[in-house]
Amino acid sequence: MLNYQRYKRVPVMNFPERTWPEKEIQKAPIWCSVDLRDGNQALIDPMVVEEKLEYFNLLLKLGFKEIEIGFPSASQLEYDFLRTLVEKKLIPDDVKVQVLCQCRQHLVDKTFEAIQGIKNVVFHIYNSTSTLQRDVVFHQDKEHIKQIAIEGTKMVKEGAKNFDGNIWLEYSPESFTGTEVEYALEVCEAVKDIWQPTEERPIIFNLPATVEMTTPNVYADQIEWMSTHFTEREKVILSIHPHNDRGCGVAATELAMLAGADRVEGTLFGNGERTGNVDILNVAYNMFSQGINPELNIENVNEIIDVFERCNKMSVPPRHPYAGKLVFTAFSGSHQDAISKGMQALHERQSKIWEVPYLPIDPSDVGREYEPLVRINSQSGKGGVAFVMEQYYGFKLPKEMHKELADKIQSMSEVQGEISPEQIMETFRRMYIDAKEPLHFRKAKIEDISDSGSEYDTKVFLTYTDRGVEKVVEGFGNGPIDAVQHGLCAESGFNIKLTMYHEHALTLGSDSQAASYIELVDAATGVSAYGVGISSNINRSSFRAIFSALNRLYYSKEQNQ
């Protein structure tokens, strides 16, 4: 039996004054990428300098203005990388480089050595404040733990006197979610008293969910409580750093933003220790889908994926929100039908607002226009097959034909699995367009006889072959299709009625092709068949559709359909 009794519930704080549930996200936070520190340290094969440079340039291209590099005092590789950025002048003036450092004098000194020459720096110090770590790791009381933060702040403040650039202090009470909020506030206020921030140069208090311990609403309560209890709130940037241990990192981030967070630290696609950090792209695309400017250049998700996977040697899962290869793909028949109808409605209404069932955003807005929205397997329906035929090949199948083609495709998919668009088109061609035997349309001559006094206005001389033997039929009717039908019935013995006809252009321009769809019914038996014809001439495509339907109606065994 699952031994759930070993675990105890994390206390839920009593905070009836909360206001975040009534709020909405209105704007993007300050974004800070920690890919080159949190993400990199979690890699099986950490990035080398060249990969770090490529990744850094990607983050700049995406529009990040705050980028955490790592521990230059603790790793020679990270020290060398930071110096490479400085010496090659690769850091734009409007970008803040963030460096992490433990509250120890020799590490602080080494970090200041590493950042010399950088215009804007966030100096990030931290120490764990949680009840569990105070007990089992440090064996120290609250006052001693607070003193570590105070002494670290004094070290940075002293070092900043000889630093030529602009410096911001960031302090993190690590394991904030396991810390009493009153005590976390006490430590932060003590740090602020030493640092003496201003409105022009505020202090960053980063409140990390170092381990995600409970539901996102509790984290939001903790964040709002801190936000409303900081003194001189105008001199504080409230930052969050959510992890994803419970799979709720994105939700925790969004609720924390409602609760007063000004800044979000995270990584691309959520890479990081254990289950990772919050996925910044996920949060940004969520904002984008609500009509909010995420203030990141995330139009080309494929390019982001390419650099991420190459530098991190990790793959983006196929179901990853927005970025996965399958997230804009529907296999379900009902989903496919709804997407198809939604796309059609969007086109017909010429709406500037994106509203398509099952697709919260237009895939083309994030660079995914060349990937299939609909993929066909045994779970797919008639709407999905019709959608593929229109989107890939331009055939707007009449609704009457949807089921017949879909049934054929489904029987194939039950044997082999997923069916490609090429296979669907090949099956469609074999079933309808290539149904040219034993009756093969050759040519037709159409005459206008509207002034002849006849009850009909069109005369057609139709030439076709029947198992290779040429035949000529003369038909009269109100229009070319009607004339061909009457001629075949009168001279060839067919007893057919035309019950459905549709046509449309397949392509645009002077050399465009037309597609015609016809249903013929045997008047004696009631059996029907569909036919399809294509040609640059609309009459010729219609005649080919008639012969396609005739062959399928009377000679289906010979067609081996």
XYZ file of C-alpha atoms in Angstrom:
561
model
C 0.000 0.000 0.000
C 1.203 3.499 -0.777
C 2.637 4.827 2.460
C 1.160 8.321 2.295
C 1.149 8.527 6.098
C 4.905 9.269 6.071
C 4.181 12.766 4.795
C 2.677 15.757 6.496
C 0.819 18.653 5.017
C 2.625 21.931 4.533
C 0.905 24.566 6.692
C -1.400 26.950 4.850
C -1.086 30.522 6.050
C -4.116 32.414 7.283
C -4.414 35.459 5.036
C -8.045 36.548 4.603
C -6.875 39.987 3.411
C -5.696 38.517 0.092
C -6.744 40.494 -2.983
C -5.001 38.587 -5.781
C -8.014 36.364 -6.737
C -9.859 39.423 -8.051
C -6.969 40.659 -10.193
C -5.892 40.036 -13.786
C -2.448 40.058 -15.328
C -2.145 43.373 -17.157
C 1.478 43.584 -18.299
C 4.707 41.667 -18.578
C 6.989 41.429 -15.540
C 10.699 42.143 -15.576
C 12.096 38.943 -17.063
C 15.379 37.481 -15.873
C 16.814 34.419 -17.583
C 18.753 32.077 -15.328
C 19.461 29.544 -18.103
C 23.205 30.095 -17.923
C 23.230 29.363 -14.185
C 20.241 27.349 -12.974
C 19.705 25.684 -16.320
C 23.363 25.064 -17.026
C 24.194 23.603 -13.624
C 21.427 21.026 -14.113
C 22.836 19.688 -17.391
C 24.463 16.268 -17.570
C 26.977 17.811 -19.942
C 27.325 21.511 -18.991
C 27.833 24.076 -21.727
C 31.311 25.103 -22.797
C 32.191 28.755 -23.428
C 31.250 28.640 -27.115
C 27.825 27.189 -26.314
C 27.316 29.730 -23.552
C 28.083 32.515 -26.038
C 25.551 31.175 -28.519
C 22.954 30.873 -25.790
C 23.721 34.347 -24.441
C 23.230 35.804 -27.920
C 19.903 33.997 -28.212
C 18.749 35.514 -24.910
C 19.733 38.970 -26.184
C 17.836 38.349 -29.410
C 14.763 37.328 -27.432
C 14.902 40.660 -25.620
C 16.022 39.713 -22.116
C 17.409 42.743 -20.273
C 18.507 40.792 -17.200
C 20.575 37.618 -17.623
C 22.124 35.651 -14.799
C 25.516 34.265 -15.824
C 26.306 31.999 -12.894
C 28.887 31.643 -10.113
C 32.028 33.326 -11.430
C 33.612 32.916 -7.974
C 32.932 29.182 -7.814
C 33.684 27.993 -11.344
C 36.639 28.832 -13.557
C 34.529 28.169 -16.654
C 31.905 30.692 -15.587
C 34.597 33.190 -14.613
C 36.237 32.803 -18.043
C 32.899 33.110 -19.805
C 32.066 36.323 -17.980
C 35.470 37.788 -18.788
C 35.006 36.797 -22.434
C 31.777 38.799 -22.514
C 33.577 41.789 -21.017
C 36.731 41.675 -23.107
C 34.866 41.163 -26.388
C 32.364 43.888 -25.443
C 29.414 41.571 -25.973
C 27.158 42.999 -23.239
C 24.825 45.769 -24.471
C 24.646 48.853 -22.272
C 20.945 48.308 -21.547
C 21.433 44.727 -20.307
C 22.081 43.843 -16.676
C 24.349 40.891 -16.043
C 23.423 39.013 -12.879
C 25.983 37.081 -10.841
C 25.316 34.791 -7.910
C 27.503 34.621 -4.833
C 27.423 33.081 -1.366
C 27.861 35.412 1.586
C 31.591 34.774 2.064
C 34.268 37.435 1.789
C 36.670 35.647 -0.564
C 33.795 34.716 -2.901
C 32.471 38.284 -2.896
C 35.964 39.593 -3.695
C 36.373 37.110 -6.550
C 32.973 38.064 -7.959
C 33.851 41.766 -7.970
C 37.045 40.876 -9.796
C 34.990 39.021 -12.425
C 32.501 41.836 -13.073
C 34.993 44.659 -13.545
C 34.242 46.474 -16.772
C 30.506 45.686 -16.867
C 28.237 48.716 -16.926
C 25.183 47.241 -15.149
C 25.348 44.372 -12.668
C 22.849 42.646 -10.378
C 24.866 41.206 -7.482
C 22.808 38.313 -6.159
C 23.468 36.941 -2.678
C 21.466 34.315 -0.802
C 21.293 32.062 2.212
C 18.744 29.469 3.181
C 16.207 30.538 5.789
C 13.791 27.593 5.893
C 12.830 25.874 9.136
C 14.101 22.527 7.834
C 17.513 23.786 6.729
C 17.983 25.815 9.910
C 17.416 22.569 11.784
C 19.162 19.811 9.826
C 21.746 21.660 7.700
C 23.006 24.670 9.666
C 21.942 23.800 13.218
C 21.562 27.537 13.842
C 18.859 29.761 15.240
C 17.033 32.535 13.420
C 19.332 35.287 14.616
C 22.451 33.539 13.330
C 20.865 32.899 9.916
C 19.780 36.537 9.671
C 23.304 37.647 10.535
C 24.673 35.704 7.520
C 22.472 37.827 5.254
C 23.459 41.039 7.006
C 27.189 40.307 6.793
C 26.887 39.350 3.121
C 25.140 42.626 2.382
C 27.871 44.573 4.135
C 30.514 42.774 2.054
C 28.795 43.661 -1.214
C 28.215 47.241 -0.115
C 31.882 47.646 0.739
C 33.004 46.085 -2.544
C 30.636 48.305 -4.515
C 32.613 51.387 -3.411
C 35.399 50.453 -5.822
C 33.149 49.269 -8.648
C 32.945 51.597 -11.633
C 29.605 50.382 -12.978
C 26.039 50.488 -11.700
C 25.160 47.828 -9.179
C 21.862 46.488 -7.877
C 21.662 44.164 -4.901
C 19.470 41.089 -5.090
C 18.884 39.094 -1.945
C 17.150 35.703 -1.840
C 15.967 34.022 1.357
C 16.525 30.608 -0.199
C 13.789 28.020 0.409
C 11.399 30.895 0.995
C 8.377 28.610 0.659
C 9.592 26.659 3.715
C 10.252 29.801 5.738
C 7.849 31.567 8.089
C 6.805 34.725 6.223
C 7.299 36.860 9.314
C 10.878 35.665 9.592
C 11.552 36.027 5.844
C 10.325 39.622 6.124
C 12.543 40.233 9.137
C 15.649 39.057 7.257
C 14.800 41.060 4.130
C 14.183 44.216 6.138
C 17.521 43.772 7.890
C 19.239 43.491 4.508
C 17.427 46.582 3.252
C 18.461 48.585 6.312
C 22.108 47.879 5.505
C 21.879 48.407 1.739
C 19.796 51.602 1.859
C 18.130 51.388 -1.579
C 16.493 54.321 -3.353
C 13.544 54.556 -5.697
C 16.005 55.137 -8.534
C 18.118 52.116 -7.510
C 15.730 49.724 -5.706
C 16.753 46.515 -4.014
C 15.606 43.201 -5.500
C 14.080 40.781 -3.023
C 13.833 37.430 -4.740
C 11.403 35.052 -3.019
C 12.076 31.635 -4.500
C 9.968 28.529 -4.427
C 13.268 26.655 -4.203
C 11.167 23.581 -3.597
C 7.535 23.749 -4.656
C 5.841 22.472 -1.515
C 2.104 23.048 -1.909
C -0.569 24.506 -4.152
C 0.068 27.717 -6.141
C -2.518 29.714 -4.220
C -0.447 29.348 -1.051
C 2.621 30.753 -2.827
C 0.463 33.651 -4.021
C -0.659 34.321 -0.445
C 2.959 34.330 0.706
C 3.947 36.746 -2.064
C 1.075 39.150 -1.423
C 1.716 39.075 2.320
C 5.370 39.999 1.746
C 4.479 42.638 -0.852
C 2.074 44.372 1.494
C 4.372 44.168 4.532
C 7.625 45.441 3.016
C 8.428 48.909 4.299
C 9.295 51.436 1.596
C 7.683 49.198 -1.021
C 8.553 51.732 -3.718
C 12.217 50.931 -3.125
C 11.706 47.191 -3.579
C 11.503 45.039 -6.707
C 9.693 41.874 -5.659
C 11.109 38.998 -7.661
C 10.026 35.351 -7.793
C 11.960 32.237 -8.743
C 9.499 29.320 -8.925
C 10.565 25.711 -9.320
C 8.322 23.005 -10.682
C 8.489 20.136 -8.185
C 4.692 19.726 -8.166
C 4.290 20.567 -11.859
C 2.673 23.891 -10.968
C 5.519 26.317 -11.735
C 3.618 28.243 -14.402
C 0.459 28.473 -12.295
C 2.448 29.564 -9.241
C 4.167 32.246 -11.307
C 0.955 33.640 -12.729
C -0.747 33.749 -9.346
C 2.322 35.344 -7.801
C 2.212 38.034 -10.488
C -1.377 38.725 -9.475
C -0.167 38.882 -5.888
C 2.384 41.625 -6.502
C 5.489 40.087 -8.079
C 7.311 42.602 -10.288
C 9.943 40.287 -11.690
C 10.208 36.642 -12.772
C 13.346 34.496 -12.876
C 13.141 31.358 -14.987
C 14.513 29.439 -17.935
C 13.600 28.641 -21.509
C 11.375 25.556 -21.580
C 11.746 25.160 -17.798
C 15.185 23.569 -17.654
C 16.748 23.419 -14.181
C 17.434 21.289 -11.128
C 15.057 18.358 -10.433
C 11.826 19.091 -12.327
C 13.185 22.457 -13.389
C 12.403 26.140 -13.053
C 9.376 27.956 -14.325
C 9.207 27.963 -18.115
C 9.432 31.656 -19.010
C 8.314 30.995 -22.582
C 5.192 29.218 -21.341
C 4.248 32.224 -19.198
C 5.080 34.653 -22.020
C 3.033 32.742 -24.608
C 0.159 32.555 -22.119
C 0.205 36.351 -21.901
C 0.421 36.626 -25.682
C -2.659 34.397 -26.036
C -4.592 36.892 -23.870
C -3.664 39.884 -26.011
C -0.919 41.094 -23.649
C 2.479 42.101 -24.998
C 4.971 39.676 -23.366
C 7.822 42.088 -24.188
C 9.959 39.238 -25.495
C 10.720 38.483 -29.136
C 9.233 35.002 -29.273
C 7.852 34.961 -32.820
C 10.050 32.080 -33.957
C 9.779 29.206 -31.512
C 11.562 26.835 -33.900
C 14.740 28.928 -33.766
C 14.569 28.994 -29.959
C 14.128 25.225 -29.870
C 17.077 24.732 -32.210
C 19.542 26.676 -30.026
C 18.126 25.240 -26.796
C 18.445 21.641 -27.931
C 21.878 22.093 -29.476
C 23.431 23.861 -26.472
C 21.687 21.917 -23.720
C 21.734 18.501 -25.423
C 18.120 18.148 -24.330
C 14.925 17.709 -26.328
C 11.715 19.700 -26.055
C 8.946 17.117 -25.426
C 6.391 16.781 -28.258
C 3.551 17.826 -25.935
C 5.369 20.796 -24.390
C 3.036 23.853 -24.363
C 3.368 25.982 -27.505
C 6.749 24.493 -28.478
C 6.096 20.757 -28.773
C 5.805 19.299 -32.262
C 2.311 17.958 -31.559
C 0.696 20.814 -29.627
C -0.933 22.375 -32.689
C -1.955 18.988 -34.071
C -5.352 17.336 -33.738
C -5.887 13.573 -34.111
C -9.396 13.474 -32.618
C -12.175 13.543 -35.173
C -14.336 16.014 -33.264
C -11.362 18.326 -32.717
C -10.444 18.155 -36.389
C -13.972 18.997 -37.453
C -14.144 21.965 -35.078
C -10.747 23.289 -36.222
C -11.777 22.968 -39.863
C -15.022 24.853 -39.293
C -13.273 27.459 -37.164
C -10.682 28.142 -39.848
C -13.422 28.411 -42.455
C -15.407 30.853 -40.313
C -12.302 32.936 -39.668
C -11.703 33.206 -43.411
C -15.322 33.966 -44.284
C -15.703 36.628 -41.606
C -12.282 38.162 -42.327
C -11.948 38.635 -38.598
C -8.878 40.332 -37.157
C -9.388 38.461 -33.885
C -8.158 34.862 -33.722
C -10.916 32.506 -32.591
C -10.521 28.872 -33.610
C -11.654 25.944 -31.435
C -8.815 24.010 -29.793
C -6.190 26.466 -31.026
C -5.627 29.206 -28.420
C -3.197 30.988 -30.757
C -2.498 31.031 -34.479
C 0.485 28.673 -34.921
C 1.874 30.961 -37.620
C 2.286 33.731 -35.025
C 5.057 31.716 -33.380
C 6.641 30.428 -36.572
C 4.765 27.144 -36.842
C 2.891 27.740 -40.129
C 4.569 24.834 -41.925
C 3.535 22.173 -39.438
C 0.300 20.141 -39.717
C -2.665 21.232 -37.643
C -4.456 17.980 -38.357
C -2.919 14.523 -38.450
C -4.827 11.403 -39.290
C -4.950 8.127 -37.392
C -7.642 5.624 -36.430
C -9.159 8.151 -33.997
C -9.646 10.788 -36.656
C -12.928 11.690 -38.307
C -14.294 12.879 -41.591
C -13.648 16.525 -40.786
C -9.944 15.874 -40.317
C -9.523 14.148 -43.674
C -11.421 16.946 -45.413
C -9.251 19.521 -43.634
C -6.052 17.849 -44.871
C -7.392 17.708 -48.430
C -8.170 21.430 -48.400
C -5.152 22.724 -46.477
C -2.551 20.648 -48.297
C -4.029 20.205 -51.752
C -6.813 22.746 -52.183
C -9.675 20.266 -52.609
C -12.788 21.602 -50.870
C -14.703 18.356 -50.678
C -18.498 18.618 -50.497
C -19.820 17.433 -47.154
C -21.583 14.551 -48.873
C -18.201 13.059 -49.780
C -16.518 13.423 -46.400
C -17.656 10.146 -44.882
C -16.800 7.900 -47.829
C -13.205 9.105 -48.070
C -12.776 9.196 -44.274
C -14.017 5.612 -43.907
C -11.428 4.458 -46.434
C -8.641 6.357 -44.670
C -9.705 5.062 -41.271
C -9.600 1.446 -42.432
C -6.055 2.070 -43.657
C -5.005 3.723 -40.392
C -6.320 0.811 -38.331
C -3.748 -1.337 -40.097
C -0.734 0.956 -40.337
C -1.295 3.745 -37.777
C -0.896 7.384 -38.729
C -1.678 8.264 -42.348
C 0.348 10.983 -44.034
C -1.215 13.743 -46.150
C 0.529 12.246 -49.180
C -1.169 8.903 -48.565
C -4.552 10.595 -48.192
C -4.078 12.421 -51.487
C -2.918 9.258 -53.246
C -5.995 7.385 -51.979
C -8.268 10.235 -53.087
C -6.668 10.252 -56.505
C -6.986 6.496 -56.886
C -10.617 6.442 -55.727
C -11.917 9.350 -57.766
C -9.619 11.188 -60.173
C -8.088 8.058 -61.699
C -11.458 6.292 -62.065
C -11.156 6.568 -65.882
C -11.890 3.035 -67.007
C -13.628 1.315 -68.630
C -15.401 4.529 -69.700
C -12.846 7.179 -70.587
C -13.880 10.707 -71.493
C -11.912 11.994 -74.476
C -13.374 15.250 -75.771
C -16.536 17.283 -76.174
C -17.830 19.981 -78.449
C -20.390 22.361 -76.979
C -22.848 24.402 -79.047
C -25.205 27.167 -77.928
C -28.636 26.447 -79.458
C -30.651 28.912 -77.388
C -31.957 30.614 -80.586
C -32.946 27.387 -82.352
C -36.442 27.138 -80.925
C -35.520 23.971 -79.032
C -36.605 23.410 -75.444
C -32.887 23.151 -74.598
C -30.145 25.753 -74.870
C -27.066 23.505 -75.173
C -25.950 20.736 -77.514
C -22.931 18.565 -76.797
C -21.041 16.168 -79.065
C -19.345 13.825 -76.581
C -16.501 11.452 -77.482
C -15.411 8.710 -75.084
C -14.012 5.183 -75.173
C -15.643 2.085 -73.691
C -12.891 -0.463 -73.024
C -10.877 1.153 -75.767
C -13.709 1.372 -78.313
C -14.518 4.935 -79.320
C -18.098 6.122 -79.048
C -19.759 9.429 -79.876
C -22.872 10.671 -78.115
C -25.059 13.644 -78.976
C -26.898 15.193 -76.072
C -29.230 18.118 -75.448
C -29.870 19.913 -72.191
C -29.988 23.157 -70.246
C -26.267 23.525 -69.855
C -23.315 21.262 -70.707
C -23.656 18.900 -67.733
C -27.374 18.392 -68.323
C -26.729 17.760 -72.023
C -24.071 15.106 -71.291
C -26.351 13.367 -68.781
C -29.247 13.252 -71.242
C -27.003 12.071 -74.066
C -25.561 9.190 -72.017
C -29.010 8.112 -70.838
C -30.551 8.305 -74.325
C -27.829 6.637 -76.386
C -25.853 4.486 -73.942
C -28.633 3.062 -71.797
C -27.665 4.545 -68.429
C -30.528 5.372 -66.079
C -28.839 8.073 -63.985
C -29.793 11.198 -62.114
C -27.418 13.930 -61.017
C -28.074 14.724 -57.360
C -25.022 16.793 -56.372
C -22.658 19.114 -58.173
C -19.923 21.386 -56.796
C -16.957 23.051 -58.414
C -14.183 25.448 -57.416
C -10.810 26.697 -58.534
C -7.878 24.708 -57.186
C -5.343 27.414 -57.959
C -5.349 31.086 -58.869
C -4.166 32.723 -62.072
C -4.614 32.296 -65.780
C -3.402 28.693 -65.661
C -5.620 27.721 -62.738
C -7.116 24.258 -62.376
C -10.753 23.607 -61.551
C -12.118 20.722 -59.497
C -15.618 19.344 -60.025
C -17.534 16.960 -57.760
C -20.621 15.047 -58.901
C -22.952 12.482 -57.377
C -24.867 10.187 -59.704
C -27.744 7.940 -58.631
C -29.022 4.907 -60.522
C -32.723 5.705 -60.827
C -33.695 2.029 -60.740
C -31.664 0.837 -57.747
C -31.094 4.034 -55.793
C -27.375 3.255 -55.570
C -25.156 6.330 -55.829
C -21.517 7.129 -56.462
C -19.315 10.202 -56.322
C -16.961 11.330 -59.026
C -14.219 13.952 -59.237
C -12.637 15.622 -62.226
C -9.935 18.241 -62.599
C -8.952 20.328 -65.611
C -7.977 23.843 -66.572
C -11.378 23.940 -68.324
C -14.404 23.921 -66.034
C -16.610 21.999 -68.521
C -13.915 19.388 -69.054
C -13.451 18.928 -65.275
C -17.234 18.459 -64.928
C -17.370 15.849 -67.714
C -14.448 13.976 -66.165
C -16.329 13.993 -62.831
C -19.375 12.456 -64.541
C -17.288 9.663 -66.013
C -15.525 9.139 -62.689
C -18.907 8.688 -61.013
C -20.160 6.400 -63.818
C -17.169 4.100 -63.517
C -17.530 3.957 -59.742
C -21.284 3.400 -59.936
C -21.365 0.604 -62.516
C -17.844 -0.763 -62.701
C -16.571 -0.560 -59.135
C -15.268 -4.124 -59.171
C -13.243 -3.389 -62.247
C -11.921 -0.269 -60.538
C -10.941 -2.456 -57.544
C -12.128 0.200 -55.138
